[in-house]
Structures are given as structure tokens and as C-alpha cells.
Amino acid sequence: MSIQPHTPVHLDAVVVGAGFAGLYMLHALRDRLGLKATVFEAADDVGGTWYWNRYPGARCDIDSYDYSFSFSDEIQQEWTWSEKYAAQPEIMKYLQFVADKLKLRPDINFETRVVSSTYDEHARRWVIRTDRGHTVVCKYYISGAGTLSNAADPAFKGKHSFKGEVYSTSAWPHEPVDFTGKTVGIIGTGASAIQAIPLIAQQAKHLTVFQRTPNYTVPLQNCRETEEEVKAIKANYAEIRKQSKAALAGVAFPSMRTSMFDDTPEQVQQHLEYCWNAGGFSLWLGAYGDVLTDEKASNIVAEFVRSKIRQRVTDPKTAEKLCPRYLYGTKRQPCETRYYETYNRDNVALVDVKADPIQQITEDGIDLESGQSVHFDCLIYATGFDAFTGPLYKLGVKGRGGATLQAHWRTGVRTNLGLMSHGFPNFFMITGPQSPSVLFNMPLGIEQHVEWIADAIRYMEDNGLEAIEPALEEEVEWDKLVADIANATLLPRTDTWYTGSNIPGKPRKFLVYLGGGAAYKQTCDEVARNGYTGFVFESDPSLSANVA
Ligand code: NAP
């Protein structure tokens, strides 16, 4: 329900966020479990990450038909995607459609940010406060705040002295930004910048890209969906979903072969070429099973991508600057559309800020350590996110004994199943750290978490239980399992936002469960089937009625 500020309200559940996660969680709590629930959302509309990241070129890079809810056949049959990889405005429209169809908006409090969340141990209730003066006392508290919703804020000297227009890809204005006739500087060359740069370059008078680390970027190969394709997908949706859910990263790649070393070098090149042309994540997650585990296999793909960059970028010096050197596959592979050709334009310059670091931001540009100054009218930050923990810490979560999540995770995140953490009863994290989250198809991963959480809540309600919390030993076990699986791959060897190393002072730890979505779901289901093994319950219904 939508609630009034300044009068404490007692509800069954509070959900944070109205993106994919919050929308489905609200539907599950309200319409399947019959609970009284409300959502707090900082934006003035639904959409989550797709509300904020509306920079030019923003689009998904998993097929639209896969990157959508599967829980309602009615929704998936009614909705028609126009492109293979939907652009941000279409994904926003889709989420608005879902919210309206399920009549979710009346239970969402927009333009309202949670500022503190405190567990009252005596009452076994969470007390949630917002920046608009709401106080809600609830039994269940669920974060759908997302993994990439808290922008990193690199501490550039002179940051606030810039007098021109300043933009951030992660909080792009709602009105279209017109760069015509303007000079622009953009810091960062991650997935967001790689989508935005080609379009900004077409419009701006001049664009300077400040690159610290080049990425292995592969053509998206976006196209319109034909009527026949749409018909075929809709007719075959059940099977498509089954295959996606069973696949390692929640997307089925028929091109996947077990080992690169079962093929001859010629066959390998042919297969890599095939995956390159197939586009999206085919090369990264759909070529060979050992690309992410075998350094030699990773190096072969790396060289393959570098050869593509050299073919596409006409100036050999610029091409070399764009050639990555880190282990292929260990960073999230961005997907591009004419990204490399952009550097062949006369109005685009590439500055390597690893070789010549940014010394300071000035009132009209950037000074480099070499003494060179670059001037522009508009500055764009595409500098990434404080992933996983950033959005959770912002909620001001205090569990048993007033302990903060920050304190509990001081030496590194520790959870059970990436869903809950010891000391924070009844606090659930949708796509939390140490779950498959960002290395699984997000909407499908979200569905699995929402359904597990809803089932756990139903179990508690049916059995008169007041609190659920992971046992400490189980959390330690899960932590070890997540680390062991990650360490069997190459991924932890590179500094990325997966390890938290893009944020100064953040403990370095690989924060994604890499065992695959199917194995993960099986574990979660087994835990539930066996009466929530590894979780501790408290039951004392007499305490539930009297909460201050
Ligand atoms: P990102 O991948 O973390 O990229 C941030 C960029 O900023 C990097 O190039 C980084 O360089 C640079 N940077 C950060 N601090 C800097 C500093 N002090 N000086 C110079 N450069 C600096 O962030 P993102 O591009 O926003 O993408 C984050 C994630 O969001 C993606 O990996 C993806 O999962 C998701 N995303 C998804 C989509 C999609 O679904 N289509 C689109 C966009 C983003 P270093 O690499 O050297 O640190």
C-alpha cells in the first residue's frame, strides 16, 4: 500500500526498489501471499537500473525475449519486443506495462528513499524510515535495490571546479541531451561508455575519450525482430525459458563447445569467428567451456579480439591503445555497435590515462600529468559503480545489537546463498552478493530469488515463525564455497568491480557465485525442501502484536 508520512504504519513487508526485483517481489507478497506490503522507490517511476541509466545507446545485451519476466505466460505473450536487444526506452515501457498490468503502482511510494533500517530484536520487527518522514514497522524487509545502483564517485582533484555541463551515465537527464556543436570529454571505457561513445561522437563537434583500461568488446549485432521470429519465440517460449534457466549464465548458447583443445587451431579460429559474428555474449559465454578457466584458452580469444581491433581501427597507434592486455573474460564483456570505427573519425581523440593520468579537473577541462590540458564544454562520467554492497549500505541497515552491515562485512562480504546474512533476521537481498546475480540473466535470477523468498515467508507464516536467519557456520561454509568455485576460474585474478577493487578501501573479494544458475537453484531448492537447513528460526507469536 502507498503510505502517509509522519504516522508509523505496521505492515507485513517492506520492499526497496521498483525495478525488475521490487516489482515481482511486491506481486508475490501481495497477490500470492496476501500480505500487506509497500515499496519505497527513489525515482518517480518504476524501472530501477533502466530508469536511471538512460544515456544514449543504453540497451540490454541479452536477447530481449530472454531478458524479461517468465513468471506470467500472459505477460510474455502480450508483450512484443521490437529489437533483438531492446533499448532502454523500450525496457522502461515494458516495466511500466508490467506494473500497470499487475496494478502495482498503488503500493509503490515514489520519490522516497529509505534512510535507515533498524532491527528491533525484542519485537522481531524492522523499523524502516525514509527521507520523506515515513516510519514503517514490518516483519519482512527485502532489498530489491540492485547491484549496480550506487555510482562510484572517483575523487578527482578539482572535480567541482568544472564550469561546463556535467553528466553521469548512471543518472542521465530525462530530457534528451543535445551535444550538437559542443566539445565533450568522457571518462571511462566500460560497458556504459562503450554504448554511449559511438552515438555521442556522431553528434558532438569533438569527443575526447579518457581511457584507463581498454576492454575486449564484441559486436552486439542488434537487429529488428521480424514477425516470423516473434511468432516462433512466443510459440516456443516454454522451451526457451527451460533452456535458459538450465544454462550456466541464464542464456542458452548452442554454440558452446567443451574445450578449445578438442579442436584444431583452424577449427578454433573458425569457431571464434562464428561466435564473434553471432554477437552479444556468444564469444564470452558461448564459445568454449574453458575460456574462463584456462589461461591459454583465454589468451587465444584475447589475441583473436586484438586482431579484430587492429583490422577495424585505421591508426595503428590508436589500435594498440585500444588493445586490452588483461586476461580475456575476467571482466564483464561489453558489447558494441561501431565502437572501434568511432576512433577512425576526425572528431574523436583517445587519451590513455594510464600512461598519462588525470592530474585534475579544471574549470574547462582536464589537466594530465604530462602537462597537457584538454578543453571541452561537457564532461561525462562513465566511471562505474560501487557494486553489490554500495546499494545495501545506503539503506542504513542495522541488525542484531545495532550492528551495521558494514561492520559485519568489514573484512569482506559473507552471506548464506547470497540471500541473507547472519545477524540480520528477516532481511532478504534479491540478487545479493555471493549469489549468481550479475553473472546470470538478471530477470530470471531475480525471479528465482523472489520465489525462494516468497516460499520462505509462506513457510514462516504457515508455521507461526517470527524470524529466520542464517546460522553463522553455514555462512562461513557458503563463503568458502563461493571462493573455491571462483578460484577455480580466472575471474578473481583481475581487478574488477566483481572483486570490489574499483572502490578504494573496499575489501577485495570475488562477490559472485560462479557455479551456474541451475546448480545454485538446486541448492536453494534443497535447502527449502529440507526445512531450510542452515537457517535458524525463532518462534514467539506473542511478541508480534505489541510493537512500539
Ligand atoms: P565500469 O565497467 O566499471 O567502467 C568504469 C570505467 O570508468 C572503466 O573504464 C574505469 O577504468 C573507468 N574509471 C573509473 N574510475 C576512473 C578513474 N579514477 N580514472 C579514470 N578512469 C576511471 O562501469 P560501467 O561502464 O557503468 O558498467 C558497469 C556494469 O554495468 C557493466 O559491467 C555491466 O554489468 C552493467 N552494464 C550493463 C549494460 C547492459 O546490460 N547493456 C550496459 C552498461 C552497463 P578501469 O577499468 O581502469 O577501472
XYZ file of C-alpha atoms and ligand atoms in Angstrom:
596
model
C 0.000 0.000 0.000
C 1.030 3.597 -0.500
C 1.507 5.094 2.933
C 1.420 8.507 4.538
C 4.486 10.048 6.133
C 4.728 11.040 9.814
C 2.367 8.333 11.118
C 4.028 4.997 11.956
C 2.467 2.166 9.991
C 2.588 -1.566 10.704
C 2.886 -3.815 7.667
C 3.983 -7.341 6.889
C 6.717 -6.358 4.479
C 8.725 -3.503 3.031
C 10.477 -3.819 -0.328
C 13.143 -1.428 -1.574
C 13.185 -0.566 -5.272
C 10.734 -0.780 -8.162
C 12.927 -2.366 -10.797
C 12.561 -5.951 -12.001
C 13.196 -7.209 -8.447
C 10.906 -4.932 -6.466
C 8.015 -5.254 -8.914
C 7.953 -9.030 -8.856
C 8.539 -9.167 -5.084
C 5.586 -6.880 -4.458
C 3.407 -9.009 -6.729
C 4.466 -12.189 -4.918
C 3.930 -10.780 -1.423
C 0.663 -9.033 -2.114
C -1.041 -11.166 -4.737
C 0.253 -14.645 -3.943
C 0.766 -14.494 -0.175
C -1.948 -11.953 0.626
C 0.414 -9.878 2.773
C 0.362 -6.141 3.382
C 3.433 -4.778 1.667
C 4.752 -1.489 0.395
C 7.630 -0.458 -1.873
C 9.911 2.532 -1.453
C 11.461 3.806 -4.668
C 13.766 6.815 -5.023
C 12.752 7.521 -8.634
C 9.427 8.962 -9.774
C 8.632 5.865 -11.828
C 9.299 2.135 -11.979
C 12.326 0.833 -13.903
C 15.231 0.581 -11.457
C 18.514 0.496 -13.362
C 16.605 1.198 -16.586
C 15.106 4.344 -15.099
C 18.472 5.860 -14.232
C 20.802 4.601 -16.969
C 19.106 6.325 -19.891
C 22.274 7.531 -21.639
C 22.412 7.367 -25.452
C 22.861 3.791 -26.629
C 21.747 2.102 -23.400
C 20.288 -1.301 -24.234
C 20.369 -4.840 -22.902
C 22.870 -7.306 -24.283
C 20.965 -10.493 -23.600
C 18.186 -11.163 -26.154
C 15.110 -9.126 -25.210
C 12.948 -12.228 -25.150
C 15.271 -13.741 -22.594
C 15.777 -10.503 -20.686
C 12.205 -10.349 -19.394
C 9.917 -11.960 -16.847
C 8.994 -15.596 -17.378
C 6.616 -15.969 -14.421
C 3.496 -14.950 -16.351
C 2.784 -16.505 -19.712
C 0.128 -13.859 -20.215
C 2.746 -11.111 -19.902
C 5.258 -12.805 -22.146
C 2.630 -13.488 -24.802
C 1.153 -9.991 -24.640
C 4.425 -8.103 -24.816
C 6.265 -7.850 -28.149
C 9.880 -6.711 -28.342
C 10.835 -4.752 -31.437
C 14.583 -5.421 -31.407
C 16.796 -8.384 -30.652
C 18.434 -6.302 -27.904
C 15.925 -3.785 -26.575
C 16.959 -0.192 -25.985
C 16.428 1.489 -22.614
C 13.159 3.289 -23.561
C 11.562 0.006 -24.611
C 12.664 -1.789 -21.431
C 11.217 1.103 -19.415
C 7.917 0.764 -21.311
C 7.945 -2.967 -20.619
C 8.387 -2.458 -16.865
C 5.665 0.216 -16.890
C 3.427 -2.264 -18.717
C 4.124 -4.953 -16.097
C 3.489 -2.517 -13.216
C 0.195 -1.404 -14.754
C -0.956 -4.871 -15.710
C -0.384 -6.165 -12.186
C -1.753 -2.936 -10.669
C 1.408 -2.463 -8.648
C 1.679 1.338 -8.651
C -0.768 1.993 -5.764
C 1.589 0.080 -3.469
C 4.740 1.935 -4.513
C 5.894 5.108 -2.785
C 7.825 7.005 -5.467
C 10.439 9.700 -4.872
C 11.055 8.180 -1.475
C 14.422 6.901 -0.305
C 14.977 4.597 2.664
C 17.474 6.237 5.006
C 17.547 3.828 7.927
C 16.513 0.246 8.604
C 16.838 -0.999 12.161
C 16.004 -4.411 13.547
C 14.154 -4.315 16.847
C 15.335 -7.558 18.434
C 12.764 -7.559 21.191
C 9.802 -7.104 18.863
C 11.418 -9.005 15.997
C 10.414 -6.276 13.645
C 12.253 -3.982 11.236
C 11.742 -0.251 11.594
C 12.180 1.441 8.232
C 12.460 5.217 7.896
C 12.501 7.307 4.734
C 13.696 10.737 3.693
C 10.050 11.845 3.488
C 9.273 11.023 7.074
C 7.713 7.578 6.746
C 8.155 5.070 9.534
C 7.107 1.513 8.801
C 7.326 -1.338 11.254
C 7.404 -4.634 9.389
C 8.261 -8.268 9.822
C 9.985 -8.850 6.473
C 12.421 -6.464 4.856
C 13.515 -7.142 1.293
C 16.092 -5.292 -0.746
C 15.484 -5.038 -4.459
C 17.894 -2.122 -4.518
C 20.008 -3.789 -7.188
C 23.706 -4.476 -7.557
C 24.660 -1.572 -9.818
C 22.614 1.303 -8.478
C 25.185 3.212 -6.472
C 27.539 5.181 -8.710
C 31.224 5.162 -7.899
C 32.479 8.635 -7.176
C 36.160 8.827 -8.097
C 37.922 11.548 -6.136
C 39.357 13.680 -8.938
C 41.185 16.751 -7.775
C 39.251 19.869 -8.771
C 36.138 17.838 -9.567
C 33.736 20.619 -8.643
C 35.558 23.379 -10.462
C 34.345 22.346 -13.927
C 32.012 25.087 -15.170
C 30.503 23.327 -18.196
C 27.723 20.751 -18.340
C 28.334 17.615 -16.257
C 26.620 14.278 -16.888
C 26.811 10.805 -15.462
C 25.755 7.757 -17.484
C 24.188 6.312 -14.329
C 21.878 9.304 -13.752
C 21.242 10.641 -17.235
C 18.716 13.508 -17.653
C 15.200 12.699 -18.777
C 15.247 15.384 -21.459
C 17.396 14.459 -24.470
C 20.867 15.987 -24.238
C 21.958 17.672 -27.472
C 25.727 17.720 -27.963
C 25.487 19.307 -31.432
C 28.244 21.869 -31.863
C 29.717 21.059 -28.447
C 33.026 19.590 -27.374
C 32.735 16.682 -24.965
C 35.029 14.696 -22.663
C 34.063 11.281 -21.311
C 35.903 9.436 -18.550
C 35.671 5.649 -18.626
C 35.503 2.887 -21.222
C 33.323 0.263 -19.519
C 30.058 -1.165 -20.876
C 28.142 2.126 -20.414
C 30.694 4.323 -22.166
C 31.137 1.786 -24.964
C 27.426 2.004 -25.731
C 27.332 5.807 -25.478
C 30.578 6.842 -27.236
C 29.614 5.995 -30.867
C 26.350 7.965 -30.615
C 27.840 10.963 -28.824
C 30.657 11.066 -31.377
C 28.114 11.297 -34.207
C 26.532 14.358 -32.627
C 29.285 16.273 -30.878
C 31.676 18.700 -32.520
C 34.506 16.822 -30.825
C 34.757 13.975 -28.318
C 37.757 13.106 -26.165
C 37.684 9.682 -24.541
C 39.755 9.296 -21.363
C 40.555 5.584 -21.188
C 42.359 3.905 -18.305
C 41.811 0.267 -19.268
C 40.650 -0.839 -22.720
C 38.080 -3.624 -22.842
C 37.575 -6.682 -25.036
C 34.438 -5.514 -26.772
C 32.455 -7.617 -29.179
C 29.778 -6.597 -31.726
C 26.263 -6.783 -30.329
C 24.775 -7.494 -33.782
C 21.456 -5.933 -32.885
C 18.613 -6.097 -35.421
C 14.850 -5.715 -35.660
C 12.784 -8.750 -34.712
C 10.748 -9.986 -37.681
C 7.134 -11.040 -37.289
C 8.091 -14.659 -38.005
C 10.810 -14.606 -35.319
C 8.414 -13.168 -32.763
C 5.803 -15.793 -33.593
C 8.354 -18.600 -33.338
C 9.677 -17.347 -29.979
C 6.211 -16.958 -28.492
C 5.184 -20.395 -29.698
C 8.296 -21.908 -28.180
C 8.632 -19.785 -25.042
C 8.338 -22.601 -22.526
C 11.254 -24.482 -24.064
C 13.362 -21.299 -24.455
C 12.909 -20.492 -20.769
C 13.732 -24.063 -19.752
C 16.987 -23.956 -21.677
C 17.940 -20.506 -20.375
C 17.339 -21.477 -16.763
C 19.484 -24.581 -17.193
C 22.369 -22.669 -18.810
C 25.377 -21.537 -16.784
C 24.659 -17.813 -17.099
C 20.923 -17.982 -17.766
C 21.283 -17.731 -21.528
C 21.498 -20.806 -23.728
C 24.307 -20.795 -26.291
C 24.001 -23.695 -28.741
C 27.483 -22.708 -29.977
C 29.115 -23.766 -26.674
C 31.863 -26.397 -27.007
C 33.541 -28.052 -24.031
C 37.221 -27.406 -24.588
C 39.164 -25.304 -27.043
C 41.816 -28.013 -27.074
C 39.463 -30.582 -28.606
C 39.567 -28.504 -31.816
C 42.449 -27.875 -34.218
C 43.802 -24.289 -34.266
C 41.989 -23.716 -37.577
C 38.724 -25.004 -36.127
C 39.212 -22.750 -33.107
C 39.621 -19.656 -35.291
C 36.550 -20.636 -37.315
C 34.500 -21.153 -34.197
C 35.642 -17.876 -32.634
C 34.744 -16.134 -35.889
C 31.319 -17.754 -35.762
C 30.753 -16.589 -32.173
C 32.056 -13.097 -32.957
C 29.507 -12.844 -35.769
C 26.746 -14.332 -33.613
C 27.263 -11.295 -31.361
C 26.346 -10.417 -27.796
C 27.867 -12.734 -25.208
C 28.440 -15.609 -27.665
C 32.198 -15.197 -27.655
C 32.455 -14.688 -23.892
C 29.991 -17.248 -22.569
C 29.113 -19.356 -25.589
C 32.338 -20.341 -27.365
C 34.336 -22.801 -25.247
C 33.812 -24.018 -21.705
C 37.444 -23.444 -20.762
C 37.825 -19.792 -21.799
C 37.129 -18.665 -18.236
C 39.252 -21.357 -16.584
C 42.292 -21.938 -18.780
C 44.790 -19.143 -19.252
C 45.925 -20.494 -22.610
C 42.348 -20.589 -23.927
C 41.711 -17.092 -22.588
C 44.877 -15.821 -24.324
C 43.800 -17.295 -27.664
C 40.484 -15.419 -27.520
C 42.314 -12.279 -26.356
C 44.569 -12.374 -29.407
C 41.575 -13.056 -31.638
C 39.820 -9.905 -30.347
C 43.001 -7.815 -30.599
C 43.360 -8.851 -34.255
C 39.783 -7.638 -34.852
C 40.583 -4.293 -33.207
C 43.669 -3.870 -35.427
C 41.553 -4.597 -38.506
C 38.907 -2.053 -37.582
C 40.981 0.871 -36.290
C 42.945 2.551 -39.061
C 45.605 4.333 -36.968
C 47.923 1.600 -35.624
C 48.883 3.634 -32.525
C 45.227 4.171 -31.593
C 44.529 0.497 -32.279
C 47.296 -0.544 -29.858
C 45.900 1.785 -27.165
C 42.534 0.057 -27.612
C 44.011 -3.443 -27.311
C 43.382 -4.878 -23.831
C 46.059 -6.893 -22.043
C 44.203 -8.362 -19.072
C 43.006 -11.982 -19.141
C 40.142 -12.229 -21.628
C 36.818 -12.977 -19.984
C 37.736 -11.875 -16.478
C 35.903 -8.565 -16.807
C 32.295 -8.263 -17.871
C 32.484 -8.218 -21.657
C 30.848 -5.083 -23.050
C 29.049 -5.305 -26.393
C 29.417 -2.638 -29.045
C 27.952 -1.200 -32.206
C 30.595 0.516 -34.370
C 32.634 1.348 -31.262
C 36.038 0.753 -32.823
C 35.157 2.607 -36.058
C 34.355 5.635 -33.901
C 38.107 6.068 -33.345
C 38.560 6.478 -37.126
C 36.548 9.710 -37.012
C 38.341 13.058 -37.224
C 36.330 14.444 -34.316
C 37.332 11.733 -31.807
C 40.511 11.564 -29.729
C 41.601 8.807 -27.354
C 43.684 9.697 -24.304
C 45.387 6.883 -22.408
C 45.113 7.998 -18.782
C 47.051 5.008 -17.509
C 50.111 6.288 -19.394
C 49.307 9.935 -18.657
C 46.991 10.086 -15.611
C 44.384 12.730 -14.943
C 46.039 15.284 -12.705
C 42.994 17.432 -12.101
C 39.699 18.595 -13.445
C 39.768 22.275 -14.270
C 37.025 24.796 -14.968
C 37.071 23.982 -18.675
C 38.543 20.506 -18.993
C 41.158 18.089 -17.719
C 44.851 18.535 -16.987
C 47.024 15.475 -17.465
C 50.162 14.718 -15.508
C 52.292 15.317 -18.632
C 51.203 18.963 -18.514
C 48.792 18.601 -21.439
C 45.383 20.283 -20.979
C 42.260 19.091 -22.769
C 39.360 21.554 -23.029
C 35.695 20.789 -23.586
C 32.174 22.113 -22.957
C 30.639 18.965 -21.439
C 32.091 16.322 -19.128
C 30.579 12.831 -18.840
C 31.397 10.427 -16.020
C 31.055 6.783 -17.068
C 33.123 5.644 -14.115
C 31.099 2.696 -12.852
C 29.517 1.624 -9.596
C 30.182 0.667 -6.014
C 28.598 -2.671 -6.858
C 26.755 -5.131 -4.582
C 27.428 -3.554 -1.196
C 27.027 0.132 -2.141
C 23.235 -0.019 -2.609
C 22.796 -2.092 0.576
C 24.949 0.167 2.749
C 22.895 3.155 1.608
C 19.847 1.616 3.298
C 21.465 2.142 6.707
C 20.827 -1.453 7.738
C 21.330 -2.264 11.430
C 20.697 -5.805 12.601
C 21.050 -7.558 15.952
C 22.725 -5.460 18.619
C 22.613 -2.427 16.319
C 25.426 -3.884 14.201
C 25.641 -2.442 10.717
C 26.101 -4.479 7.561
C 29.328 -2.523 7.056
C 30.619 -3.777 10.397
C 29.548 -7.371 9.735
C 31.251 -7.258 6.334
C 34.261 -5.194 7.427
C 36.713 -7.817 6.242
C 34.567 -8.868 3.290
C 31.003 -9.800 2.453
C 29.692 -13.041 3.941
C 26.195 -14.392 3.283
C 24.293 -17.624 3.085
C 23.263 -18.311 -0.525
C 23.694 -14.597 -1.254
C 20.189 -14.218 0.117
C 20.634 -13.419 3.817
C 23.365 -12.581 6.276
C 23.872 -13.694 9.881
C 22.757 -11.072 12.401
C 20.110 -9.616 10.077
C 16.964 -11.704 10.638
C 14.169 -11.483 8.056
C 16.309 -9.258 5.825
C 16.481 -10.675 2.312
C 18.665 -9.476 -0.551
C 17.399 -10.093 -4.088
C 20.465 -10.835 -6.280
C 22.622 -10.227 -3.240
C 26.418 -10.612 -3.188
C 27.582 -14.258 -3.390
C 24.573 -15.286 -5.487
C 24.820 -15.738 -9.296
C 23.389 -12.180 -9.671
C 25.264 -10.228 -12.355
C 26.709 -13.351 -13.967
C 23.285 -14.757 -14.606
C 20.396 -13.470 -16.729
C 19.161 -10.813 -14.273
C 15.363 -11.066 -14.722
C 15.492 -14.862 -14.415
C 17.856 -14.727 -11.429
C 15.557 -12.197 -9.800
C 12.574 -14.486 -10.326
C 14.357 -17.384 -8.678
C 15.249 -15.246 -5.653
C 11.785 -13.709 -5.332
C 10.169 -17.136 -5.459
C 12.576 -18.578 -2.875
C 11.997 -15.624 -0.549
C 8.213 -15.828 -1.017
C 8.294 -19.564 -0.264
C 10.373 -18.973 2.885
C 7.900 -16.326 4.045
C 4.951 -18.614 3.321
C 6.669 -21.363 5.327
C 7.140 -18.980 8.263
C 3.574 -17.737 8.145
C 2.228 -21.295 7.932
C 4.344 -22.408 10.876
C 3.943 -19.412 13.181
C 7.602 -18.455 12.883
C 8.818 -14.993 13.744
C 12.347 -14.832 12.424
C 14.696 -16.559 10.007
C 18.440 -16.049 9.942
C 21.403 -17.959 8.508
C 23.488 -19.880 11.035
C 26.982 -18.420 11.259
C 28.656 -21.746 10.374
C 26.543 -22.015 7.238
C 27.561 -18.527 6.186
C 31.213 -19.471 6.627
C 30.648 -22.602 4.516
C 28.921 -20.667 1.722
C 31.657 -18.075 1.755
C 34.248 -20.797 1.275
C 32.262 -22.474 -1.490
C 31.856 -19.204 -3.411
C 35.600 -18.526 -3.087
C 36.590 -22.089 -4.057
C 34.458 -22.015 -7.199
C 35.696 -18.549 -8.155
C 39.310 -19.554 -7.567
C 38.901 -22.462 -9.968
C 38.332 -19.826 -12.682
C 40.461 -16.951 -13.940
C 37.996 -14.262 -12.861
C 39.401 -13.331 -9.433
C 42.819 -12.728 -10.986
C 41.788 -9.389 -12.488
C 40.846 -6.275 -10.553
C 37.207 -5.589 -11.436
C 34.009 -4.435 -9.825
C 33.292 -8.158 -9.303
C 36.071 -8.099 -6.713
C 35.283 -4.625 -5.391
C 38.723 -3.403 -6.425
C 37.340 -0.395 -8.320
C 36.435 1.183 -4.980
C 39.329 2.404 -2.808
C 39.379 0.671 0.589
C 36.790 -1.981 -0.280
C 37.942 -5.450 0.821
C 38.995 -7.399 -2.252
C 36.783 -10.424 -2.619
C 35.068 -12.085 -5.562
C 31.379 -11.384 -4.994
C 29.567 -13.658 -7.443
C 28.651 -17.342 -7.142
C 30.062 -18.911 -10.309
C 28.685 -22.431 -10.000
C 25.932 -21.698 -12.535
C 22.273 -20.878 -12.109
C 20.983 -24.435 -12.317
C 23.313 -25.754 -9.586
C 22.541 -22.706 -7.480
C 18.786 -23.158 -7.813
C 19.118 -26.822 -6.956
C 20.990 -25.915 -3.758
C 18.425 -23.264 -2.803
C 15.550 -25.660 -3.503
C 17.146 -28.441 -1.457
C 17.642 -26.081 1.475
C 13.955 -25.160 1.334
C 12.734 -28.721 0.810
C 14.669 -29.905 3.847
C 13.090 -27.306 6.129
C 15.590 -24.502 5.459
C 18.739 -26.266 6.531
C 21.436 -23.829 7.579
C 18.855 -21.284 8.685
C 17.705 -20.765 12.252
C 14.104 -19.869 13.069
C 12.623 -18.159 16.090
C 9.024 -18.559 17.038
C 7.244 -16.480 19.611
C 3.989 -15.210 18.195
C 3.068 -13.477 21.444
C 5.665 -10.821 20.727
C 4.314 -9.951 17.313
C 1.307 -7.925 18.402
C 2.890 -5.212 20.529
C 5.418 -3.206 18.692
C 6.141 0.355 19.663
P 32.626 0.020 -15.412
O 32.564 -1.150 -16.290
O 33.044 -0.164 -14.013
O 33.541 1.074 -16.138
C 34.002 2.210 -15.478
C 35.040 2.855 -16.337
O 35.495 4.035 -15.694
C 36.265 1.970 -16.540
O 36.749 2.156 -17.825
C 37.226 2.502 -15.484
O 38.577 2.266 -15.764
C 36.907 3.982 -15.575
N 37.313 4.693 -14.377
C 36.836 4.546 -13.130
N 37.484 5.369 -12.277
C 38.394 6.039 -13.020
C 39.378 6.998 -12.709
N 39.559 7.448 -11.459
N 40.151 7.468 -13.718
C 39.973 7.024 -14.977
N 39.069 6.089 -15.337
C 38.284 5.613 -14.361
O 31.203 0.785 -15.359
P 30.037 0.785 -16.442
O 30.559 1.002 -17.791
O 28.980 1.700 -15.960
O 29.488 -0.692 -16.380
C 29.280 -1.356 -15.141
C 28.443 -2.581 -15.353
O 27.092 -2.192 -15.591
C 28.806 -3.402 -16.564
O 29.936 -4.191 -16.362
C 27.537 -4.176 -16.777
O 27.426 -5.276 -15.933
C 26.490 -3.144 -16.411
N 26.021 -2.522 -17.655
C 25.168 -3.267 -18.400
C 24.744 -2.790 -19.593
C 23.809 -3.653 -20.388
O 23.158 -4.524 -19.892
N 23.735 -3.482 -21.630
C 25.163 -1.557 -20.061
C 26.021 -0.808 -19.276
C 26.450 -1.301 -18.060
P 39.287 0.933 -15.186
O 38.707 -0.196 -15.984
O 40.709 1.168 -15.390
O 38.911 0.842 -13.727
